Short mmCIF file of C-alpha atoms in Angstrom, two decimals:
data_model
loop_
_atom_site.label_atom_id
_atom_site.label_comp_id
_atom_site.label_asym_id
_atom_site.label_seq_id
_atom_site.Cartn_x
_atom_site.Cartn_y
_atom_site.Cartn_z
CA MET A 1 307.45 -30.81 16.26
CA ILE A 2 307.73 -28.78 19.46
CA SER A 3 311.20 -28.73 20.98
CA GLY A 4 311.92 -29.57 24.63
CA VAL A 5 312.31 -25.89 25.46
CA GLY A 6 309.00 -25.12 23.75
CA ARG A 7 307.22 -27.83 25.73
CA GLU A 8 308.65 -26.44 28.96
CA ASN A 9 307.46 -22.94 28.05
CA ILE A 10 303.97 -24.25 27.28
CA ARG A 11 303.92 -26.20 30.55
CA GLU A 12 305.02 -23.16 32.54
CA GLY A 13 302.43 -20.98 30.80
CA LEU A 14 299.64 -23.45 31.62
CA ALA A 15 300.87 -23.59 35.21
CA TYR A 16 300.58 -19.82 35.60
CA ILE A 17 297.11 -19.88 34.01
CA PHE A 18 296.11 -22.54 36.55
CA LEU A 19 297.47 -20.45 39.43
CA PHE A 20 295.68 -17.37 38.08
CA LEU A 21 292.40 -19.33 37.95
CA ILE A 22 292.80 -20.47 41.55
CA VAL A 23 293.53 -16.95 42.82
CA PHE A 24 290.94 -15.20 40.65
CA VAL A 25 288.05 -17.57 41.32
CA THR A 26 288.57 -17.89 45.07
CA THR A 27 288.90 -14.11 45.36
CA TYR A 28 286.14 -13.35 42.86
CA MET A 29 283.56 -15.57 44.52
CA ASP A 30 283.89 -14.01 47.96
CA LEU A 31 285.16 -10.47 47.41
CA ILE A 32 285.11 -9.13 43.88
CA TYR A 33 281.61 -10.01 42.71
CA VAL A 34 280.10 -8.53 45.90
CA VAL A 35 281.73 -5.18 45.22
CA LEU A 36 281.02 -5.16 41.48
CA GLY A 37 277.54 -6.63 41.81
CA LEU A 38 278.32 -9.35 39.27
CA GLU A 39 276.90 -12.84 39.78
CA SER A 40 277.42 -14.23 36.30
CA GLY A 41 280.55 -16.07 37.42
CA LYS A 42 279.10 -17.86 40.43
CA TYR A 43 279.67 -21.25 38.76
CA LEU A 44 283.35 -20.56 38.06
CA ASP A 45 284.19 -22.10 41.42
CA ASP A 46 282.67 -25.43 40.31
CA VAL A 47 284.57 -25.35 37.02
CA VAL A 48 287.90 -24.79 38.80
CA LEU A 49 287.07 -27.56 41.29
CA LEU A 50 286.48 -29.94 38.37
CA ILE A 51 289.86 -28.93 36.86
CA ILE A 52 291.51 -29.59 40.24
CA TYR A 53 290.09 -33.11 40.48
CA ILE A 54 291.21 -33.91 36.92
CA PHE A 55 294.65 -32.52 37.78
CA LEU A 56 294.86 -34.72 40.89
CA LEU A 57 293.75 -37.85 39.03
CA ALA A 58 296.56 -37.25 36.54
CA ASN A 59 299.05 -37.08 39.43
CA VAL A 60 297.64 -39.74 41.76
CA LYS A 61 300.74 -41.93 41.34
CA PHE A 62 302.93 -39.11 42.72
CA ILE A 63 300.67 -38.68 45.78
CA PHE A 64 300.74 -42.38 46.67
CA ALA A 65 304.47 -42.64 45.98
CA HIS A 66 305.49 -40.02 48.53
CA ARG A 67 305.82 -41.46 52.03
CA VAL A 68 304.87 -38.18 53.72
CA LEU A 69 301.56 -38.15 51.82
CA VAL A 70 300.75 -41.84 51.45
CA LYS A 71 299.10 -42.15 54.89
CA LEU A 72 296.72 -39.31 54.07
CA ALA A 73 296.01 -40.80 50.64
CA VAL A 74 295.16 -44.22 52.13
CA LEU A 75 292.83 -42.72 54.75
CA LEU A 76 291.07 -40.66 52.08
CA SER A 77 290.65 -43.84 50.04
CA LEU A 78 288.86 -45.38 53.03
CA MET A 79 286.51 -42.38 53.07
CA LEU A 80 285.75 -43.08 49.41
CA VAL A 81 284.99 -46.71 50.28
CA ILE A 82 282.43 -45.49 52.82
CA GLY A 83 280.76 -43.54 50.00
CA CYS A 84 280.58 -46.68 47.87
CA LEU A 85 279.00 -48.63 50.75
CA GLN A 86 276.41 -45.90 51.25
CA TYR A 87 275.04 -46.48 47.76
CA PHE A 88 273.83 -49.92 48.88
CA TYR A 89 272.27 -49.13 52.27
CA ALA A 90 271.45 -45.38 52.55
CA LYS A 91 267.78 -44.87 51.77
CA TYR A 92 268.23 -41.48 50.10
CA ALA A 93 271.50 -42.27 48.30
CA THR A 94 271.50 -41.70 44.55
CA PRO A 95 274.57 -41.73 42.26
CA GLN A 96 274.22 -37.99 41.65
CA ARG A 97 273.85 -37.10 45.34
CA LEU A 98 276.72 -39.35 46.45
CA LEU A 99 279.09 -38.18 43.71
CA LEU A 100 278.45 -34.47 44.26
CA GLY A 101 278.44 -34.98 48.02
CA MET A 102 281.92 -36.54 47.91
CA ILE A 103 283.23 -33.89 45.50
CA TYR A 104 282.30 -31.08 47.90
CA PHE A 105 283.09 -33.03 51.07
CA PHE A 106 286.69 -33.55 49.93
CA LYS A 107 287.02 -30.04 48.52
CA PRO A 108 289.45 -28.63 51.16
CA VAL A 109 291.72 -31.68 50.87
CA ALA A 110 291.58 -31.46 47.06
CA TYR A 111 292.77 -27.84 47.17
CA MET A 112 295.59 -28.74 49.54
CA PHE A 113 296.81 -31.66 47.41
CA ALA A 114 296.50 -29.48 44.30
CA GLY A 115 298.83 -26.96 45.96
CA ILE A 116 301.30 -29.70 46.90
CA VAL A 117 301.44 -31.22 43.41
CA PHE A 118 301.46 -27.82 41.70
CA SER A 119 304.45 -26.44 43.62
CA SER A 120 306.47 -29.66 43.76
CA ARG A 121 305.93 -31.04 40.25
CA VAL A 122 304.47 -28.44 37.91
CA CYS A 123 305.78 -24.97 38.71
CA ILE A 124 308.39 -24.19 41.35
CA ILE A 125 307.68 -20.64 42.58
CA ASP A 126 309.47 -18.93 45.46
CA SER A 127 307.38 -19.14 48.64
CA LYS A 128 307.47 -15.35 49.08
CA TYR A 129 305.13 -14.96 46.11
CA TYR A 130 302.53 -17.21 47.73
CA ILE A 131 302.75 -15.06 50.85
CA ARG A 132 302.25 -11.92 48.76
CA ILE A 133 299.17 -13.40 47.08
CA ALA A 134 297.61 -14.14 50.46
CA LEU A 135 298.51 -10.70 51.81
CA TYR A 136 297.03 -8.92 48.79
CA VAL A 137 293.76 -10.89 48.92
CA LEU A 138 293.23 -10.75 52.69
CA GLY A 139 294.47 -7.15 52.77
CA PHE A 140 291.88 -6.23 50.14
CA GLY A 141 289.18 -7.81 52.29
CA PHE A 142 290.50 -5.94 55.35
CA LEU A 143 290.24 -2.62 53.50
CA LEU A 144 286.65 -3.42 52.51
CA CYS A 145 285.87 -4.06 56.18
CA LEU A 146 287.42 -0.69 57.04
CA ALA A 147 285.20 0.95 54.43
CA ASN A 148 282.21 -0.72 56.10
CA LEU A 149 283.36 0.66 59.46
CA VAL A 150 284.14 4.21 58.34
CA PHE A 151 281.21 4.66 55.93
CA PRO A 152 278.45 2.48 57.45
CA SER A 153 275.47 4.23 55.85
CA ALA A 154 276.93 4.20 52.36
CA TRP A 155 278.05 0.60 52.81
CA ARG A 156 274.62 -0.58 53.95
CA SER A 157 273.04 1.05 50.90
CA ILE A 158 275.44 -0.86 48.62
CA ILE A 159 275.98 -4.23 50.35
CA GLY A 160 273.49 -4.37 53.19
CA SER A 161 274.09 -5.58 56.74
CA THR A 162 272.61 -7.76 59.44
CA VAL A 163 270.61 -6.36 62.35
CA PHE A 164 271.64 -7.91 65.65
CA ASN A 165 269.59 -7.08 68.75
CA GLU A 166 268.67 -3.72 67.23
CA GLY A 167 272.36 -2.93 66.85
CA TYR A 168 274.67 -2.52 63.89
CA ARG A 169 276.61 -5.60 62.82
CA LEU A 170 279.67 -5.30 60.60
CA THR A 171 279.44 -7.63 57.61
CA GLY A 172 282.20 -6.25 55.40
CA PRO A 173 282.34 -7.56 51.83
CA PHE A 174 280.20 -10.64 52.52
CA PRO A 175 276.43 -11.14 52.72
CA ASN A 176 276.80 -12.31 56.34
CA ALA A 177 279.11 -11.60 59.27
CA GLY A 178 280.40 -15.18 59.62
CA ARG A 179 282.77 -14.98 56.66
CA THR A 180 283.83 -11.44 57.57
CA SER A 181 284.80 -12.55 61.06
CA TRP A 182 286.94 -15.37 59.60
CA LEU A 183 288.73 -12.90 57.31
CA LEU A 184 289.43 -10.51 60.21
CA ALA A 185 290.65 -13.36 62.44
CA SER A 186 293.04 -14.44 59.67
CA CYS A 187 294.29 -10.87 59.23
CA PHE A 188 294.92 -10.64 62.97
CA VAL A 189 296.97 -13.87 62.92
CA ILE A 190 299.06 -12.52 60.03
CA LEU A 191 299.71 -9.30 61.97
CA VAL A 192 300.78 -11.34 65.02
CA TRP A 193 303.14 -13.24 62.72
CA PHE A 194 304.66 -9.89 61.64
CA TRP A 195 304.86 -8.74 65.27
CA GLY A 196 307.11 -11.68 66.05
CA SER A 197 309.41 -10.91 63.13
CA ARG A 198 312.01 -8.18 62.92
CA ARG A 199 309.67 -5.82 61.09
CA LYS A 200 308.61 -3.43 63.83
CA ASN A 201 306.10 -0.91 62.58
CA ILE A 202 303.47 1.09 64.46
CA LEU A 203 301.02 0.35 61.63
CA LEU A 204 301.11 -3.35 62.57
CA TYR A 205 299.93 -2.58 66.09
CA VAL A 206 297.27 -0.16 64.86
CA GLY A 207 296.11 -2.72 62.29
CA GLY A 208 295.88 -5.40 65.00
CA LEU A 209 293.73 -3.14 67.18
CA PHE A 210 291.44 -2.33 64.25
CA CYS A 211 291.18 -6.06 63.45
CA LEU A 212 290.03 -6.90 66.96
CA TYR A 213 287.67 -3.93 67.11
CA MET A 214 286.01 -4.84 63.82
CA LEU A 215 285.94 -8.48 64.87
CA SER A 216 283.98 -7.50 67.99
CA LEU A 217 281.47 -5.66 65.77
CA THR A 218 280.67 -8.87 63.89
CA PHE A 219 279.43 -10.38 67.20
CA VAL A 220 280.80 -13.80 66.17
CA LYS A 221 282.11 -15.62 69.24
CA LYS A 222 283.92 -18.49 67.50
CA SER A 223 286.05 -16.06 65.48
CA MET A 224 287.46 -14.60 68.67
CA LEU A 225 288.44 -18.15 69.65
CA SER A 226 289.89 -18.87 66.21
CA ALA A 227 291.92 -15.63 66.25
CA LEU A 228 293.21 -16.50 69.72
CA ALA A 229 294.07 -20.09 68.67
CA GLY A 230 295.94 -18.90 65.57
CA ALA A 231 297.76 -16.15 67.47
CA VAL A 232 298.86 -18.48 70.26
CA THR A 233 300.11 -20.99 67.67
CA ILE A 234 302.26 -18.29 66.09
CA ILE A 235 303.47 -16.92 69.42
CA PHE A 236 304.65 -20.26 70.78
CA LYS A 237 306.76 -20.85 67.68
CA ARG A 238 308.84 -17.77 68.57
CA SER A 239 311.67 -17.22 71.03
CA SER A 240 310.71 -17.08 74.71
CA LYS A 241 311.43 -13.34 75.04
CA ILE A 242 309.09 -12.44 72.19
CA ARG A 243 306.67 -15.22 73.11
CA TYR A 244 305.70 -14.00 76.57
CA GLY A 245 305.66 -10.32 75.65
CA VAL A 246 303.29 -10.78 72.70
CA LEU A 247 301.20 -13.32 74.62
CA LEU A 248 300.66 -10.76 77.39
CA VAL A 249 299.57 -8.11 74.86
CA VAL A 250 297.18 -10.55 73.15
CA ALA A 251 295.69 -11.64 76.50
CA LEU A 252 295.11 -8.02 77.57
CA LEU A 253 293.33 -7.34 74.29
CA PHE A 254 291.19 -10.46 74.31
CA VAL A 255 289.88 -10.40 77.89
CA PRO A 256 287.63 -7.30 77.52
CA LEU A 257 286.51 -8.31 74.04
CA MET A 258 285.55 -11.84 75.10
CA THR A 259 283.66 -10.41 78.08
CA PHE A 260 281.76 -8.11 75.72
CA LEU A 261 280.90 -10.99 73.37
CA VAL A 262 279.72 -13.24 76.21
CA GLU A 263 277.31 -10.50 77.25
CA ARG A 264 276.02 -10.30 73.67
CA MET A 265 275.68 -14.10 73.61
CA LEU A 266 273.54 -14.06 76.76
CA LEU A 267 271.30 -11.49 75.09
CA GLU A 268 271.09 -13.54 71.90
CA TYR A 269 270.18 -16.91 73.44
CA ASN A 270 268.07 -17.95 76.39
CA LEU A 271 266.72 -21.27 77.63
CA THR A 272 263.51 -20.97 75.63
CA THR A 273 265.19 -20.23 72.29
CA VAL A 274 268.40 -22.25 72.43
CA PHE A 275 266.87 -25.24 70.62
CA ASP A 276 265.47 -22.96 67.91
CA ASN A 277 269.05 -22.18 66.86
CA PRO A 278 269.91 -23.85 63.52
CA ARG A 279 273.26 -25.15 64.81
CA TYR A 280 271.55 -27.09 67.59
CA LEU A 281 268.87 -28.29 65.17
CA LEU A 282 271.51 -29.63 62.78
CA PHE A 283 273.13 -31.53 65.65
CA LEU A 284 269.74 -32.91 66.62
CA GLY A 285 269.12 -34.01 63.02
CA SER A 286 272.50 -35.75 62.79
CA ILE A 287 271.71 -37.69 65.99
CA LEU A 288 268.36 -38.76 64.56
CA ILE A 289 270.14 -40.06 61.45
CA LEU A 290 272.75 -41.98 63.46
CA VAL A 291 270.21 -43.74 65.71
CA GLU A 292 268.15 -44.93 62.75
CA ASN A 293 270.06 -48.24 62.77
CA HIS A 294 273.51 -49.60 63.57
CA VAL A 295 274.80 -49.18 59.99
CA TYR A 296 273.87 -45.49 59.97
CA LEU A 297 275.51 -45.13 63.38
CA PHE A 298 278.92 -46.09 61.98
CA PHE A 299 278.68 -44.94 58.34
CA GLY A 300 276.07 -42.14 58.32
CA GLY A 301 273.15 -41.28 56.10
CA GLY A 302 275.18 -40.73 52.94
CA TYR A 303 277.31 -38.02 51.33
CA GLY A 304 275.26 -35.02 50.24
CA SER A 305 272.36 -35.86 52.54
CA TRP A 306 272.77 -33.66 55.61
CA GLY A 307 273.93 -30.18 56.53
CA GLY A 308 276.18 -29.44 53.57
CA TYR A 309 276.10 -27.51 50.31
CA VAL A 310 274.86 -30.47 48.24
CA SER A 311 271.96 -31.19 50.61
CA SER A 312 270.61 -27.70 49.90
CA PHE A 313 270.65 -27.61 46.08
CA ILE A 314 269.72 -31.31 45.76
CA TYR A 315 267.25 -30.94 48.59
CA SER A 316 267.61 -33.72 51.14
CA PRO A 317 264.46 -35.61 52.14
CA TYR A 318 265.83 -35.72 55.70
CA TYR A 319 264.79 -32.09 56.15
CA GLU A 320 261.21 -33.12 55.38
CA ASP A 321 261.42 -36.21 57.61
CA PHE A 322 262.46 -34.12 60.63
CA GLY A 323 260.07 -31.23 59.91
CA PHE A 324 262.87 -28.79 59.05
CA ASP A 325 261.31 -27.99 55.67
CA THR A 326 258.86 -25.63 57.39
CA MET A 327 261.59 -23.49 58.98
CA TRP A 328 263.21 -20.50 57.33
CA GLY A 329 266.79 -21.30 56.37
CA PHE A 330 265.95 -24.96 55.72
CA LEU A 331 263.31 -24.37 53.04
CA PRO A 332 263.76 -25.70 49.49
CA GLY A 333 265.42 -22.89 47.56
CA GLU A 334 266.20 -20.96 50.78
CA SER A 335 268.64 -23.19 52.66
CA SER A 336 271.00 -20.60 54.11
CA TYR A 337 271.20 -22.40 57.49
CA THR A 338 272.16 -25.85 56.20
CA GLY A 339 275.86 -25.00 56.30
CA ASP A 340 275.86 -23.60 59.85
CA ASN A 341 277.32 -26.64 61.62
CA TYR A 342 280.24 -28.46 59.99
CA PHE A 343 280.55 -31.09 62.73
CA ALA A 344 276.87 -32.07 62.48
CA HIS A 345 277.25 -32.18 58.70
CA VAL A 346 280.23 -34.58 58.92
CA PHE A 347 278.78 -36.98 61.49
CA GLY A 348 275.34 -36.96 59.85
CA GLU A 349 276.76 -37.91 56.46
CA VAL A 350 279.55 -40.37 57.35
CA GLY A 351 278.63 -41.58 60.85
CA LEU A 352 280.78 -42.02 63.93
CA LEU A 353 283.44 -44.14 62.24
CA GLY A 354 283.67 -41.90 59.18
CA GLY A 355 283.56 -38.75 61.31
CA VAL A 356 286.42 -39.87 63.55
CA LEU A 357 288.40 -40.89 60.46
CA TRP A 358 287.75 -37.55 58.76
CA PHE A 359 288.76 -35.44 61.75
CA TYR A 360 291.88 -37.57 62.16
CA ILE A 361 292.68 -36.68 58.53
CA LEU A 362 292.21 -32.97 59.33
CA ILE A 363 294.56 -33.31 62.32
CA LEU A 364 297.17 -35.00 60.12
CA ILE A 365 296.87 -32.15 57.62
CA VAL A 366 297.55 -29.45 60.22
CA ARG A 367 300.45 -31.53 61.60
CA LEU A 368 302.13 -32.01 58.21
CA PRO A 369 304.63 -29.14 58.80
CA SER A 370 305.86 -30.83 61.98
CA VAL A 371 306.44 -34.06 60.05
CA LEU A 372 308.20 -32.25 57.21
CA LEU A 373 310.52 -30.34 59.52
CA ARG A 374 311.75 -33.66 60.90
CA VAL A 375 312.58 -35.19 57.50
CA CYS A 376 313.42 -32.12 55.37
CA SER A 377 316.08 -29.44 55.63
CA VAL A 378 313.88 -26.35 55.39
CA PRO A 379 315.27 -22.75 55.32
CA GLU A 380 314.14 -20.53 58.19
CA ARG A 381 312.09 -18.20 55.98
CA LEU A 382 310.13 -21.03 54.41
CA LYS A 383 309.70 -22.63 57.83
CA SER A 384 308.28 -19.38 59.24
CA ARG A 385 305.87 -18.99 56.30
CA LEU A 386 304.73 -22.59 56.62
CA LYS A 387 303.99 -22.10 60.32
CA LEU A 388 301.95 -18.99 59.50
CA PHE A 389 299.70 -20.96 57.16
CA GLN A 390 299.53 -23.80 59.63
CA ALA A 391 298.02 -21.26 62.05
CA LEU A 392 295.63 -19.96 59.35
CA VAL A 393 294.39 -23.52 58.68
CA LEU A 394 293.84 -23.91 62.43
CA VAL A 395 291.75 -20.72 62.30
CA LEU A 396 289.59 -22.38 59.64
CA TYR A 397 289.15 -25.44 61.83
CA VAL A 398 287.90 -23.36 64.77
CA GLU A 399 285.66 -21.34 62.44
CA SER A 400 283.98 -24.60 61.43
CA LEU A 401 282.36 -24.73 64.86
CA GLY A 402 279.85 -22.49 63.12
CA ILE A 403 279.86 -21.78 59.39
CA SER A 404 281.33 -24.55 57.22
CA SER A 405 284.44 -22.59 56.26
CA LEU A 406 286.06 -25.82 55.02
CA GLU A 407 283.33 -26.32 52.43
CA ILE A 408 281.68 -22.99 51.62
CA SER A 409 283.88 -19.89 51.79
CA SER A 410 285.95 -19.54 48.62
CA VAL A 411 288.76 -17.35 49.98
CA SER A 412 289.45 -20.02 52.60
CA PHE A 413 290.33 -22.42 49.76
CA LEU A 414 293.00 -20.00 48.58
CA VAL A 415 294.56 -20.25 52.07
CA ILE A 416 294.43 -24.06 51.90
CA PHE A 417 295.92 -24.09 48.38
CA ILE A 418 298.83 -21.87 49.46
CA TYR A 419 299.33 -24.05 52.54
CA GLY A 420 299.64 -27.06 50.24
CA SER A 421 301.97 -25.13 47.93
CA LEU A 422 304.34 -24.37 50.81
CA ILE A 423 304.29 -28.05 51.80
CA GLY A 424 305.16 -28.90 48.18
CA ARG A 425 308.12 -26.50 48.30
CA CYS A 426 309.37 -28.32 51.41
CA LEU A 427 309.08 -31.68 49.63
CA ASN A 428 311.37 -30.36 46.89
CA LEU A 429 314.04 -29.65 49.46
CA LYS A 430 314.12 -33.17 50.82
#
């Protein structure tokens, strides 16, 4: 027989293994395997996601029992009901497509709830360690971007890069610039968070300038907006003296960079090519799905059927119906553009009613810290860290105007998991 102390040691050991898996897989998928050239572990992400869902099913009673979380849990249950209804009316709905579609659709929320349950019920770890994990991972990505900037020729020979209007585009450790721009925007928000603290260091200011400079070299407009949104969120949580000083600095840095990016945007798009852009095409496709009949208008064409990860590896017949299967990026086996518009993906799959419900859920998630601070007595340090990750989640939301950061990029799930873990720490203090 195992004693009570022995069971606790086993439980704690399993908890640390689980945390290691989360950190390793989310980092490995987006950063490590690119550098090492290893792709043998590309399915590790799916294995960890399956473990997370099993973990949440084992703790579902805790989620529904907590009054701060029960509203979210009920709304998510309604989203599951929509999936069940789709099986009976959606013409391309199959059990496999619907099940996998829901698994990946709810992936960001699953990671957040896993973080909440993990830190509040399984393993209580000081919040500073979660911050260190995020800093190490994002800092590693930042250094890889610097290597791309300083040694461009060597980097292109190892990783490759994207040509943009005959110019050089910084892609960092990722195969495309979209994920790199998200990482740099997140790093900039973290640096702004440090600027507002008592840690004054010239390296923070230099790092912020490098972040913005490298961000401009990705030529990704939405990431400038996401960095600005996250920075302003952090700034307006500070005292008025710090608030207006840092806001002025950020504004002075962003104005020339945004002007530069608008000029690049005008070069990239014109009136004859705007509707050839995959993001506009995905919106057009989602509208065509919604107007098919009144049921599709409210509940969509079915999970896994449009604009998401599942619709690419279980190829959706909608791409053939709309003639997208002849375009590069929407081809069977080469569907790199299907994840380029998260909003079109959501409304196409779950309709107007489901889409509004889903985005209301996302708003509730980013507002959870405000709710917790009203009902919990939270120490200032934990409060500050929670507000940082609230800003980083907001960055992900803005990034989803383009690439589906909430469903594709693995490192973003580490941010969401830590955000949930900090929320779980607050729940323990209630």
